[in-house]
Amino acid sequence: MKFQVIPLIYSANGQFKNTIRFAVEFHENILPEALVYAVGQVQKRYPYYSVKIEKEAEGFVLAENNQPFIIAAGEKPVCLNSKASNMHLLAFAWKERTVWIDISHFICDGNGLAPLVKTLVYYYVEKRYGVAGIDTSNIRMVTDNIPEEEYAYPFPATPLPNENSLSIPQKTYDPFLFPDELFDGDGSYAYNLQVSQKALMKYAKSNDGSPVSFVCVMLYRAMMSLYPNMKSDIVFSIPHEYRKALGRPLSHDCLARVLTAKLAAKDRDKSAETLNTAVRGQIVLGSDESADIDSINGMLQLNAYMQSLPLEGKKQAMLGLVAGSLAKNTFGVSYTGNISWGGMEKHIRDVHLYAGENNRHQTISVEVFTLGDNFSICVMQPGKNPVFVQELIRCFASCGIECMLVSEERFHLADYELP
């Protein structure tokens, strides 16, 4: 069996890895035999993730891969689509209390990965602790009949009608970029924070905000404090999924485009409510369904054009598109959404979602995930220097919200081998 690939895969190279690394940290050290059992159950429940990249004519396809998923000991990821991963685009690793899931962003985004993570945790907990009292209504189980919508190619063959197209012009900004000297440049570092969902949501909603807009405002205020003489815009890139516009709510594929929002340095003295309103308004405008449809139709046009190109032409076309959509920004802020763990969170100490690119060395990426009563906020930067994170924690505290630094670490993202 073969699956059609999302064309984004042609942009893979040494500078654009585009992988996701999800970490689940339990309260106790990992029991290896329970993890092996859980991974085996995951492979049964998600057969569409058992794939490898193959070259076919002048393109790539995803071919069925019956080899078992790799479970590596140690914190470093294995190379995906290589012998080290049994040619899979999904692999697992573990050390002490933590399990890592490494997966290609070309076949999955945060919303596609979340169900798999919950399935993994459920079967690990079943083997290790028992699952009495756990609500399985929102957990995908091995006994499920897998709907075709989960794995079918999500894009239509012809453009979608869009009578209400907004035709929003593309804006250009002069964003502030972190100076290289702020970081030591020794790899990618993550600072993992926890914030009370109740406290953050109460403050955000009372100030006309959302989790994304409020986090953006906190990042902005930290920047203004660190760089009081700055005159450039603070620019945020915010992934926005369009499963709704496609009518594919269960699709596992990477179905997101990048929205851009900005706050000007001259607005540094404005209230949190005003700043929240400004960011949220830009997000709402950019995420309009008609804008999603315009983006989808543009992708269909690109796909049709790419079919006529040789393999190297496909690669160059996608690299050019990616370079434009990932224009330089000050921050990338991503929020997967409120995840219900069904009671399994009592066994979990923390979760982190890592992402980032080698060529974005002057920006900071922030991933927001949920665990029980807390937001897990992972701040990723190109080097080890806690000065910005310390200022961010102070900005949360100035709003009466405790923000706790849980851990700091150097992290790694999986690489690829392409055929």
CSV table of C-alpha atoms in Angstrom, one decimal:
chain,number,residue,atom,x,y,z
A,1,MET,CA,0.0,0.0,0.0
A,2,LYS,CA,1.3,3.5,-0.9
A,3,PHE,CA,0.2,6.9,0.3
A,4,GLN,CA,0.4,10.2,-1.5
A,5,VAL,CA,2.8,12.6,0.2
A,6,ILE,CA,2.1,16.2,1.3
A,7,PRO,CA,4.4,18.2,-1.0
A,8,LEU,CA,6.1,19.8,2.0
A,9,ILE,CA,8.3,16.8,2.1
A,10,TYR,CA,10.3,18.0,-0.9
A,11,SER,CA,11.7,20.8,1.2
A,12,ALA,CA,13.7,18.4,3.5
A,13,ASN,CA,17.4,19.2,3.6
A,14,GLY,CA,20.1,19.7,6.2
A,15,GLN,CA,18.8,23.2,7.1
A,16,PHE,CA,15.1,22.3,7.2
A,17,LYS,CA,14.6,19.2,9.2
A,18,ASN,CA,11.1,20.0,10.3
A,19,THR,CA,10.7,17.2,12.8
A,20,ILE,CA,8.7,17.2,16.1
A,21,ARG,CA,10.0,15.8,19.3
A,22,PHE,CA,7.4,15.2,22.1
A,23,ALA,CA,8.6,14.4,25.6
A,24,VAL,CA,6.5,12.7,28.3
A,25,GLU,CA,8.1,12.8,31.7
A,26,PHE,CA,6.6,10.4,34.2
A,27,HIS,CA,7.0,10.6,38.0
A,28,GLU,CA,8.9,7.3,38.1
A,29,ASN,CA,11.6,5.8,35.9
A,30,ILE,CA,10.5,4.1,32.8
A,31,LEU,CA,9.7,0.4,32.9
A,32,PRO,CA,11.2,-0.9,29.6
A,33,GLU,CA,8.8,-3.8,29.1
A,34,ALA,CA,5.8,-1.5,29.6
A,35,LEU,CA,7.1,0.9,27.0
A,36,VAL,CA,7.8,-1.9,24.5
A,37,TYR,CA,4.2,-3.1,25.0
A,38,ALA,CA,2.8,0.4,24.5
A,39,VAL,CA,4.8,1.1,21.3
A,40,GLY,CA,3.6,-2.2,19.9
A,41,GLN,CA,0.0,-1.2,20.6
A,42,VAL,CA,0.6,2.2,19.0
A,43,GLN,CA,1.9,0.5,15.8
A,44,LYS,CA,-1.3,-1.6,15.7
A,45,ARG,CA,-3.6,1.4,16.2
A,46,TYR,CA,-1.8,3.8,13.7
A,47,PRO,CA,-0.9,1.7,10.7
A,48,TYR,CA,-0.7,4.8,8.5
A,49,TYR,CA,2.4,5.9,10.5
A,50,SER,CA,4.2,2.6,9.5
A,51,VAL,CA,5.6,4.1,6.4
A,52,LYS,CA,8.9,5.0,4.7
A,53,ILE,CA,9.8,7.4,1.9
A,54,GLU,CA,10.4,5.9,-1.5
A,55,LYS,CA,11.4,7.5,-4.8
A,56,GLU,CA,8.9,6.8,-7.6
A,57,ALA,CA,9.6,8.3,-11.0
A,58,GLU,CA,10.3,12.0,-10.4
A,59,GLY,CA,8.8,12.1,-6.9
A,60,PHE,CA,8.4,10.6,-3.5
A,61,VAL,CA,5.7,8.4,-2.1
A,62,LEU,CA,5.0,6.9,1.4
A,63,ALA,CA,5.2,3.1,1.2
A,64,GLU,CA,4.0,0.6,3.8
A,65,ASN,CA,6.7,-0.4,6.2
A,66,ASN,CA,6.1,-3.5,8.3
A,67,GLN,CA,9.3,-3.2,10.4
A,68,PRO,CA,8.8,-2.6,14.1
A,69,PHE,CA,9.2,0.9,15.4
A,70,ILE,CA,12.6,1.6,17.0
A,71,ILE,CA,12.8,2.2,20.8
A,72,ALA,CA,16.3,3.6,21.4
A,73,ALA,CA,17.9,3.9,24.9
A,74,GLY,CA,19.2,7.4,25.5
A,75,GLU,CA,18.0,10.9,24.9
A,76,LYS,CA,19.3,11.5,21.4
A,77,PRO,CA,16.9,10.8,18.4
A,78,VAL,CA,17.8,8.3,15.7
A,79,CYS,CA,17.9,9.4,12.1
A,80,LEU,CA,14.5,9.0,10.5
A,81,ASN,CA,13.9,7.1,7.2
A,82,SER,CA,17.3,5.4,7.8
A,83,LYS,CA,18.4,1.9,8.9
A,84,ALA,CA,18.7,3.3,12.5
A,85,SER,CA,14.9,3.9,12.5
A,86,ASN,CA,14.0,0.7,10.5
A,87,MET,CA,13.3,3.2,7.7
A,88,HIS,CA,10.4,4.7,9.7
A,89,LEU,CA,9.4,8.4,10.0
A,90,LEU,CA,8.5,7.8,13.6
A,91,ALA,CA,10.8,6.5,16.4
A,92,PHE,CA,10.9,6.4,20.2
A,93,ALA,CA,13.6,6.9,22.8
A,94,TRP,CA,13.7,6.8,26.5
A,95,LYS,CA,16.0,7.6,29.5
A,96,GLU,CA,15.2,7.5,33.2
A,97,ARG,CA,11.7,9.0,33.6
A,98,THR,CA,11.2,10.4,30.1
A,99,VAL,CA,9.9,8.9,26.8
A,100,TRP,CA,10.5,10.8,23.5
A,101,ILE,CA,8.5,10.5,20.4
A,102,ASP,CA,10.3,11.7,17.2
A,103,ILE,CA,8.2,12.1,14.1
A,104,SER,CA,8.4,13.8,10.7
A,105,HIS,CA,6.5,17.1,10.5
A,106,PHE,CA,5.9,16.1,6.9
A,107,ILE,CA,3.4,13.5,8.0
A,108,CYS,CA,2.1,15.0,11.2
A,109,ASP,CA,1.6,18.3,13.1
A,110,GLY,CA,0.9,18.8,16.8
A,111,ASN,CA,-2.8,18.2,16.5
A,112,GLY,CA,-2.1,15.0,14.5
A,113,LEU,CA,0.4,13.8,17.1
A,114,ALA,CA,-1.6,14.4,20.2
A,115,PRO,CA,-3.9,11.3,19.8
A,116,LEU,CA,-0.9,9.1,19.3
A,117,VAL,CA,0.8,10.4,22.4
A,118,LYS,CA,-2.4,9.7,24.4
A,119,THR,CA,-2.6,6.2,23.1
A,120,LEU,CA,1.0,5.6,24.0
A,121,VAL,CA,0.5,6.8,27.5
A,122,TYR,CA,-2.7,4.8,28.0
A,123,TYR,CA,-1.1,1.5,27.1
A,124,TYR,CA,2.1,2.3,29.1
A,125,VAL,CA,-0.1,3.1,32.1
A,126,GLU,CA,-2.2,0.0,31.5
A,127,LYS,CA,0.9,-2.2,31.7
A,128,ARG,CA,2.6,-0.3,34.5
A,129,TYR,CA,-0.1,0.8,36.8
A,130,GLY,CA,-3.5,-0.3,35.6
A,131,VAL,CA,-6.2,1.9,34.1
A,132,ALA,CA,-9.1,1.7,36.5
A,133,GLY,CA,-10.9,5.0,36.6
A,134,ILE,CA,-9.4,6.4,33.4
A,135,ASP,CA,-11.8,7.8,30.8
A,136,THR,CA,-11.1,6.3,27.4
A,137,SER,CA,-13.8,8.2,25.5
A,138,ASN,CA,-11.1,10.6,23.9
A,139,ILE,CA,-8.4,8.0,23.6
A,140,ARG,CA,-7.9,6.1,20.3
A,141,MET,CA,-7.8,2.4,21.1
A,142,VAL,CA,-6.4,-0.7,19.4
A,143,THR,CA,-9.9,-2.1,19.2
A,144,ASP,CA,-11.2,0.9,17.1
A,145,ASN,CA,-12.4,0.7,13.6
A,146,ILE,CA,-10.0,3.2,12.0
A,147,PRO,CA,-11.9,5.7,9.9
A,148,GLU,CA,-10.5,6.4,6.4
A,149,GLU,CA,-10.6,10.1,7.2
A,150,GLU,CA,-7.6,9.6,9.6
A,151,TYR,CA,-5.2,8.5,6.9
A,152,ALA,CA,-6.7,9.5,3.5
A,153,TYR,CA,-5.0,12.3,1.5
A,154,PRO,CA,-6.7,15.4,2.9
A,155,PHE,CA,-6.6,17.7,-0.1
A,156,PRO,CA,-9.4,17.8,-2.8
A,157,ALA,CA,-8.7,17.2,-6.4
A,158,THR,CA,-10.2,20.5,-7.5
A,159,PRO,CA,-10.2,24.0,-5.9
A,160,LEU,CA,-12.7,24.8,-3.2
A,161,PRO,CA,-15.4,27.5,-4.0
A,162,ASN,CA,-14.7,30.7,-2.1
A,163,GLU,CA,-17.1,33.5,-2.9
A,164,ASN,CA,-16.1,35.4,0.3
A,165,SER,CA,-12.4,35.6,-0.4
A,166,LEU,CA,-10.9,38.4,1.6
A,167,SER,CA,-7.9,38.8,-0.6
A,168,ILE,CA,-5.8,39.9,2.3
A,169,PRO,CA,-2.5,41.5,1.1
A,170,GLN,CA,0.7,40.0,2.3
A,171,LYS,CA,2.3,42.4,4.8
A,172,THR,CA,6.0,42.9,5.3
A,173,TYR,CA,7.6,43.8,8.6
A,174,ASP,CA,11.0,44.8,9.9
A,175,PRO,CA,11.1,42.5,12.9
A,176,PHE,CA,13.5,42.6,15.8
A,177,LEU,CA,15.9,39.7,15.7
A,178,PHE,CA,17.8,38.5,18.7
A,179,PRO,CA,21.5,39.5,18.5
A,180,ASP,CA,23.8,36.5,18.1
A,181,GLU,CA,25.8,37.5,21.1
A,182,LEU,CA,22.9,37.0,23.4
A,183,PHE,CA,23.3,33.2,23.0
A,184,ASP,CA,26.3,31.0,23.3
A,185,GLY,CA,25.5,29.3,20.0
A,186,ASP,CA,26.1,25.8,21.5
A,187,GLY,CA,23.1,24.0,20.1
A,188,SER,CA,19.4,24.4,20.8
A,189,TYR,CA,18.3,24.9,24.4
A,190,ALA,CA,14.8,24.5,25.9
A,191,TYR,CA,13.5,26.2,29.1
A,192,ASN,CA,10.4,24.3,30.3
A,193,LEU,CA,7.9,26.4,32.2
A,194,GLN,CA,4.6,25.5,33.9
A,195,VAL,CA,1.8,28.0,34.4
A,196,SER,CA,-1.6,27.4,36.0
A,197,GLN,CA,-4.3,27.1,33.3
A,198,LYS,CA,-6.9,28.7,35.6
A,199,ALA,CA,-4.8,31.7,36.4
A,200,LEU,CA,-3.6,32.3,32.9
A,201,MET,CA,-7.1,31.9,31.3
A,202,LYS,CA,-8.7,34.1,34.0
A,203,TYR,CA,-6.3,36.9,33.3
A,204,ALA,CA,-6.3,36.4,29.5
A,205,LYS,CA,-10.1,36.4,29.2
A,206,SER,CA,-10.5,39.4,31.4
A,207,ASN,CA,-8.1,41.2,29.1
A,208,ASP,CA,-9.8,40.2,25.8
A,209,GLY,CA,-7.3,37.5,25.1
A,210,SER,CA,-6.7,33.8,24.4
A,211,PRO,CA,-3.8,31.6,25.4
A,212,VAL,CA,-1.9,32.4,22.3
A,213,SER,CA,-2.5,36.1,22.4
A,214,PHE,CA,-1.7,36.3,26.1
A,215,VAL,CA,1.6,34.4,25.7
A,216,CYS,CA,2.5,36.7,22.8
A,217,VAL,CA,1.9,39.8,25.0
A,218,MET,CA,4.1,38.3,27.8
A,219,LEU,CA,6.9,37.6,25.3
A,220,TYR,CA,6.5,41.2,23.9
A,221,ARG,CA,6.7,42.7,27.4
A,222,ALA,CA,9.8,40.7,28.2
A,223,MET,CA,11.4,42.0,25.0
A,224,MET,CA,10.5,45.6,25.9
A,225,SER,CA,12.1,45.2,29.3
A,226,LEU,CA,15.3,43.7,28.0
A,227,TYR,CA,15.6,46.2,25.1
A,228,PRO,CA,14.1,49.5,26.2
A,229,ASN,CA,15.5,51.4,23.2
A,230,MET,CA,14.3,49.0,20.6
A,231,LYS,CA,12.4,50.6,17.6
A,232,SER,CA,11.7,47.5,15.5
A,233,ASP,CA,8.4,45.5,15.4
A,234,ILE,CA,8.1,42.4,17.5
A,235,VAL,CA,6.7,39.8,15.0
A,236,PHE,CA,5.0,36.5,15.9
A,237,SER,CA,4.5,33.6,13.5
A,238,ILE,CA,1.6,31.5,14.7
A,239,PRO,CA,0.7,28.1,13.1
A,240,HIS,CA,-3.0,27.8,12.3
A,241,GLU,CA,-4.6,24.5,11.2
A,242,TYR,CA,-7.2,24.3,8.5
A,243,ARG,CA,-8.8,21.0,9.1
A,244,LYS,CA,-12.1,22.7,9.5
A,245,ALA,CA,-11.9,24.4,6.1
A,246,LEU,CA,-10.9,21.1,4.6
A,247,GLY,CA,-13.7,19.2,6.4
A,248,ARG,CA,-11.0,16.8,7.7
A,249,PRO,CA,-11.0,17.1,11.5
A,250,LEU,CA,-9.5,13.7,12.1
A,251,SER,CA,-6.6,13.9,9.6
A,252,HIS,CA,-3.2,13.2,10.9
A,253,ASP,CA,-1.3,15.1,8.2
A,254,CYS,CA,0.5,18.4,8.7
A,255,LEU,CA,-2.4,20.8,7.9
A,256,ALA,CA,-1.2,24.2,9.1
A,257,ARG,CA,-0.2,27.5,7.6
A,258,VAL,CA,1.6,30.3,9.3
A,259,LEU,CA,-0.2,33.5,10.5
A,260,THR,CA,1.8,36.6,11.3
A,261,ALA,CA,1.0,39.1,14.0
A,262,LYS,CA,3.0,42.1,15.2
A,263,LEU,CA,3.3,44.6,18.1
A,264,ALA,CA,5.2,47.8,17.5
A,265,ALA,CA,7.9,49.0,19.9
A,266,LYS,CA,6.0,52.3,20.2
A,267,ASP,CA,3.1,50.5,21.9
A,268,ARG,CA,5.3,49.4,24.9
A,269,ASP,CA,3.3,51.4,27.4
A,270,LYS,CA,-0.2,50.2,26.3
A,271,SER,CA,-2.3,48.1,28.6
A,272,ALA,CA,-2.4,44.3,28.5
A,273,GLU,CA,-6.0,44.5,27.3
A,274,THR,CA,-5.1,46.7,24.4
A,275,LEU,CA,-2.2,44.6,23.4
A,276,ASN,CA,-4.2,41.4,23.7
A,277,THR,CA,-7.0,42.9,21.5
A,278,ALA,CA,-4.4,43.9,18.9
A,279,VAL,CA,-2.8,40.4,18.7
A,280,ARG,CA,-6.1,38.6,18.9
A,281,GLY,CA,-7.6,40.7,16.1
A,282,GLN,CA,-4.7,39.9,13.8
A,283,ILE,CA,-5.1,36.2,14.6
A,284,VAL,CA,-8.9,36.3,13.9
A,285,LEU,CA,-8.5,38.1,10.7
A,286,GLY,CA,-5.7,35.8,9.4
A,287,SER,CA,-7.6,32.6,10.4
A,288,ASP,CA,-10.8,33.5,8.6
A,289,GLU,CA,-12.2,30.4,6.8
A,290,SER,CA,-12.1,32.2,3.5
A,291,ALA,CA,-8.4,32.9,4.0
A,292,ASP,CA,-7.9,29.2,4.7
A,293,ILE,CA,-9.6,28.3,1.5
A,294,ASP,CA,-7.5,30.7,-0.4
A,295,SER,CA,-4.4,29.0,1.1
A,296,ILE,CA,-5.7,25.6,0.2
A,297,ASN,CA,-6.4,26.6,-3.4
A,298,GLY,CA,-3.0,28.1,-3.7
A,299,MET,CA,-1.5,24.9,-2.5
A,300,LEU,CA,-3.5,22.9,-5.1
A,301,GLN,CA,-2.2,25.2,-7.8
A,302,LEU,CA,1.4,24.7,-6.6
A,303,ASN,CA,0.9,20.9,-6.4
A,304,ALA,CA,-0.4,20.8,-10.0
A,305,TYR,CA,2.6,22.8,-11.1
A,306,MET,CA,5.0,20.6,-9.2
A,307,GLN,CA,3.8,17.5,-10.9
A,308,SER,CA,5.4,18.7,-14.1
A,309,LEU,CA,8.8,19.2,-12.5
A,310,PRO,CA,11.7,16.7,-12.1
A,311,LEU,CA,12.6,15.7,-8.5
A,312,GLU,CA,15.2,18.4,-8.1
A,313,GLY,CA,12.8,21.0,-9.4
A,314,LYS,CA,10.2,19.9,-6.8
A,315,LYS,CA,12.8,20.3,-4.1
A,316,GLN,CA,13.8,23.8,-5.2
A,317,ALA,CA,10.2,24.9,-5.5
A,318,MET,CA,9.3,23.8,-2.0
A,319,LEU,CA,12.4,25.2,-0.5
A,320,GLY,CA,11.6,28.6,-2.0
A,321,LEU,CA,8.0,28.4,-0.7
A,322,VAL,CA,9.2,27.4,2.8
A,323,ALA,CA,11.8,30.2,2.9
A,324,GLY,CA,9.0,32.7,2.1
A,325,SER,CA,6.4,31.3,4.6
A,326,LEU,CA,9.0,31.1,7.4
A,327,ALA,CA,10.1,34.7,7.0
A,328,LYS,CA,12.2,36.0,9.8
A,329,ASN,CA,10.3,36.8,12.9
A,330,THR,CA,11.1,37.5,16.6
A,331,PHE,CA,9.0,34.6,18.0
A,332,GLY,CA,7.2,31.5,16.7
A,333,VAL,CA,4.3,30.7,19.1
A,334,SER,CA,2.3,27.4,18.7
A,335,TYR,CA,-0.6,26.1,20.8
A,336,THR,CA,-1.9,22.6,20.1
A,337,GLY,CA,-5.0,23.1,22.2
A,338,ASN,CA,-6.6,21.9,25.4
A,339,ILE,CA,-5.8,18.2,25.6
A,340,SER,CA,-7.9,15.9,27.9
A,341,TRP,CA,-5.8,13.2,29.4
A,342,GLY,CA,-8.7,11.3,30.9
A,343,GLY,CA,-7.1,11.0,34.3
A,344,MET,CA,-3.7,9.7,33.0
A,345,GLU,CA,-2.1,13.1,34.0
A,346,LYS,CA,-1.7,11.8,37.6
A,347,HIS,CA,1.2,9.6,36.3
A,348,ILE,CA,2.9,12.4,34.3
A,349,ARG,CA,5.2,15.0,35.7
A,350,ASP,CA,5.5,17.2,32.6
A,351,VAL,CA,5.2,17.2,28.8
A,352,HIS,CA,7.2,19.2,26.2
A,353,LEU,CA,6.8,19.7,22.5
A,354,TYR,CA,10.0,20.6,20.7
A,355,ALA,CA,10.3,22.0,17.2
A,356,GLY,CA,12.6,24.4,15.3
A,357,GLU,CA,14.9,24.8,12.4
A,358,ASN,CA,18.7,25.1,12.1
A,359,ASN,CA,18.4,28.2,10.0
A,360,ARG,CA,16.3,30.3,12.4
A,361,HIS,CA,19.2,31.2,14.7
A,362,GLN,CA,18.0,34.7,15.7
A,363,THR,CA,14.4,33.7,16.8
A,364,ILE,CA,12.9,32.0,19.8
A,365,SER,CA,10.2,29.3,19.4
A,366,VAL,CA,7.5,28.7,22.0
A,367,GLU,CA,5.3,25.6,22.2
A,368,VAL,CA,2.3,25.6,24.5
A,369,PHE,CA,0.7,22.3,25.6
A,370,THR,CA,-1.7,21.3,28.3
A,371,LEU,CA,-1.2,18.9,31.2
A,372,GLY,CA,-3.9,18.6,33.8
A,373,ASP,CA,-4.4,22.0,35.5
A,374,ASN,CA,-1.2,23.5,33.9
A,375,PHE,CA,0.0,24.9,30.7
A,376,SER,CA,3.4,23.5,29.7
A,377,ILE,CA,5.4,26.3,27.9
A,378,CYS,CA,8.6,25.2,26.2
A,379,VAL,CA,10.8,28.2,25.2
A,380,MET,CA,13.4,27.1,22.6
A,381,GLN,CA,16.4,29.3,21.7
A,382,PRO,CA,19.7,28.9,19.8
A,383,GLY,CA,22.0,28.7,22.8
A,384,LYS,CA,22.1,28.7,26.6
A,385,ASN,CA,21.4,32.0,28.2
A,386,PRO,CA,18.5,32.3,30.7
A,387,VAL,CA,18.2,36.1,30.6
A,388,PHE,CA,15.1,36.2,28.4
A,389,VAL,CA,13.3,33.4,30.2
A,390,GLN,CA,14.0,35.1,33.5
A,391,GLU,CA,12.5,38.2,32.2
A,392,LEU,CA,9.5,36.3,30.9
A,393,ILE,CA,8.9,34.7,34.3
A,394,ARG,CA,9.0,38.2,35.9
A,395,CYS,CA,6.4,39.4,33.3
A,396,PHE,CA,4.0,36.6,34.3
A,397,ALA,CA,4.6,37.5,38.0
A,398,SER,CA,3.7,41.1,37.3
A,399,CYS,CA,0.3,39.9,36.3
A,400,GLY,CA,-0.1,37.9,39.5
A,401,ILE,CA,0.6,34.6,37.6
A,402,GLU,CA,3.2,32.2,39.0
A,403,CYS,CA,5.4,30.8,36.2
A,404,MET,CA,7.7,28.0,37.4
A,405,LEU,CA,10.9,26.9,35.6
A,406,VAL,CA,10.7,23.1,35.7
A,407,SER,CA,13.8,22.3,33.8
A,408,GLU,CA,16.4,23.5,31.2
A,409,GLU,CA,18.1,21.3,28.7
A,410,ARG,CA,19.9,21.1,25.4
A,411,PHE,CA,17.6,19.3,23.0
A,412,HIS,CA,18.1,17.5,19.6
A,413,LEU,CA,15.7,17.0,16.7
A,414,ALA,CA,15.8,14.0,14.4
A,415,ASP,CA,17.4,14.3,11.0
A,416,TYR,CA,16.4,12.5,7.7
A,417,GLU,CA,17.9,10.3,5.1
A,418,LEU,CA,16.1,10.7,1.8
A,419,PRO,CA,16.2,8.2,-1.0
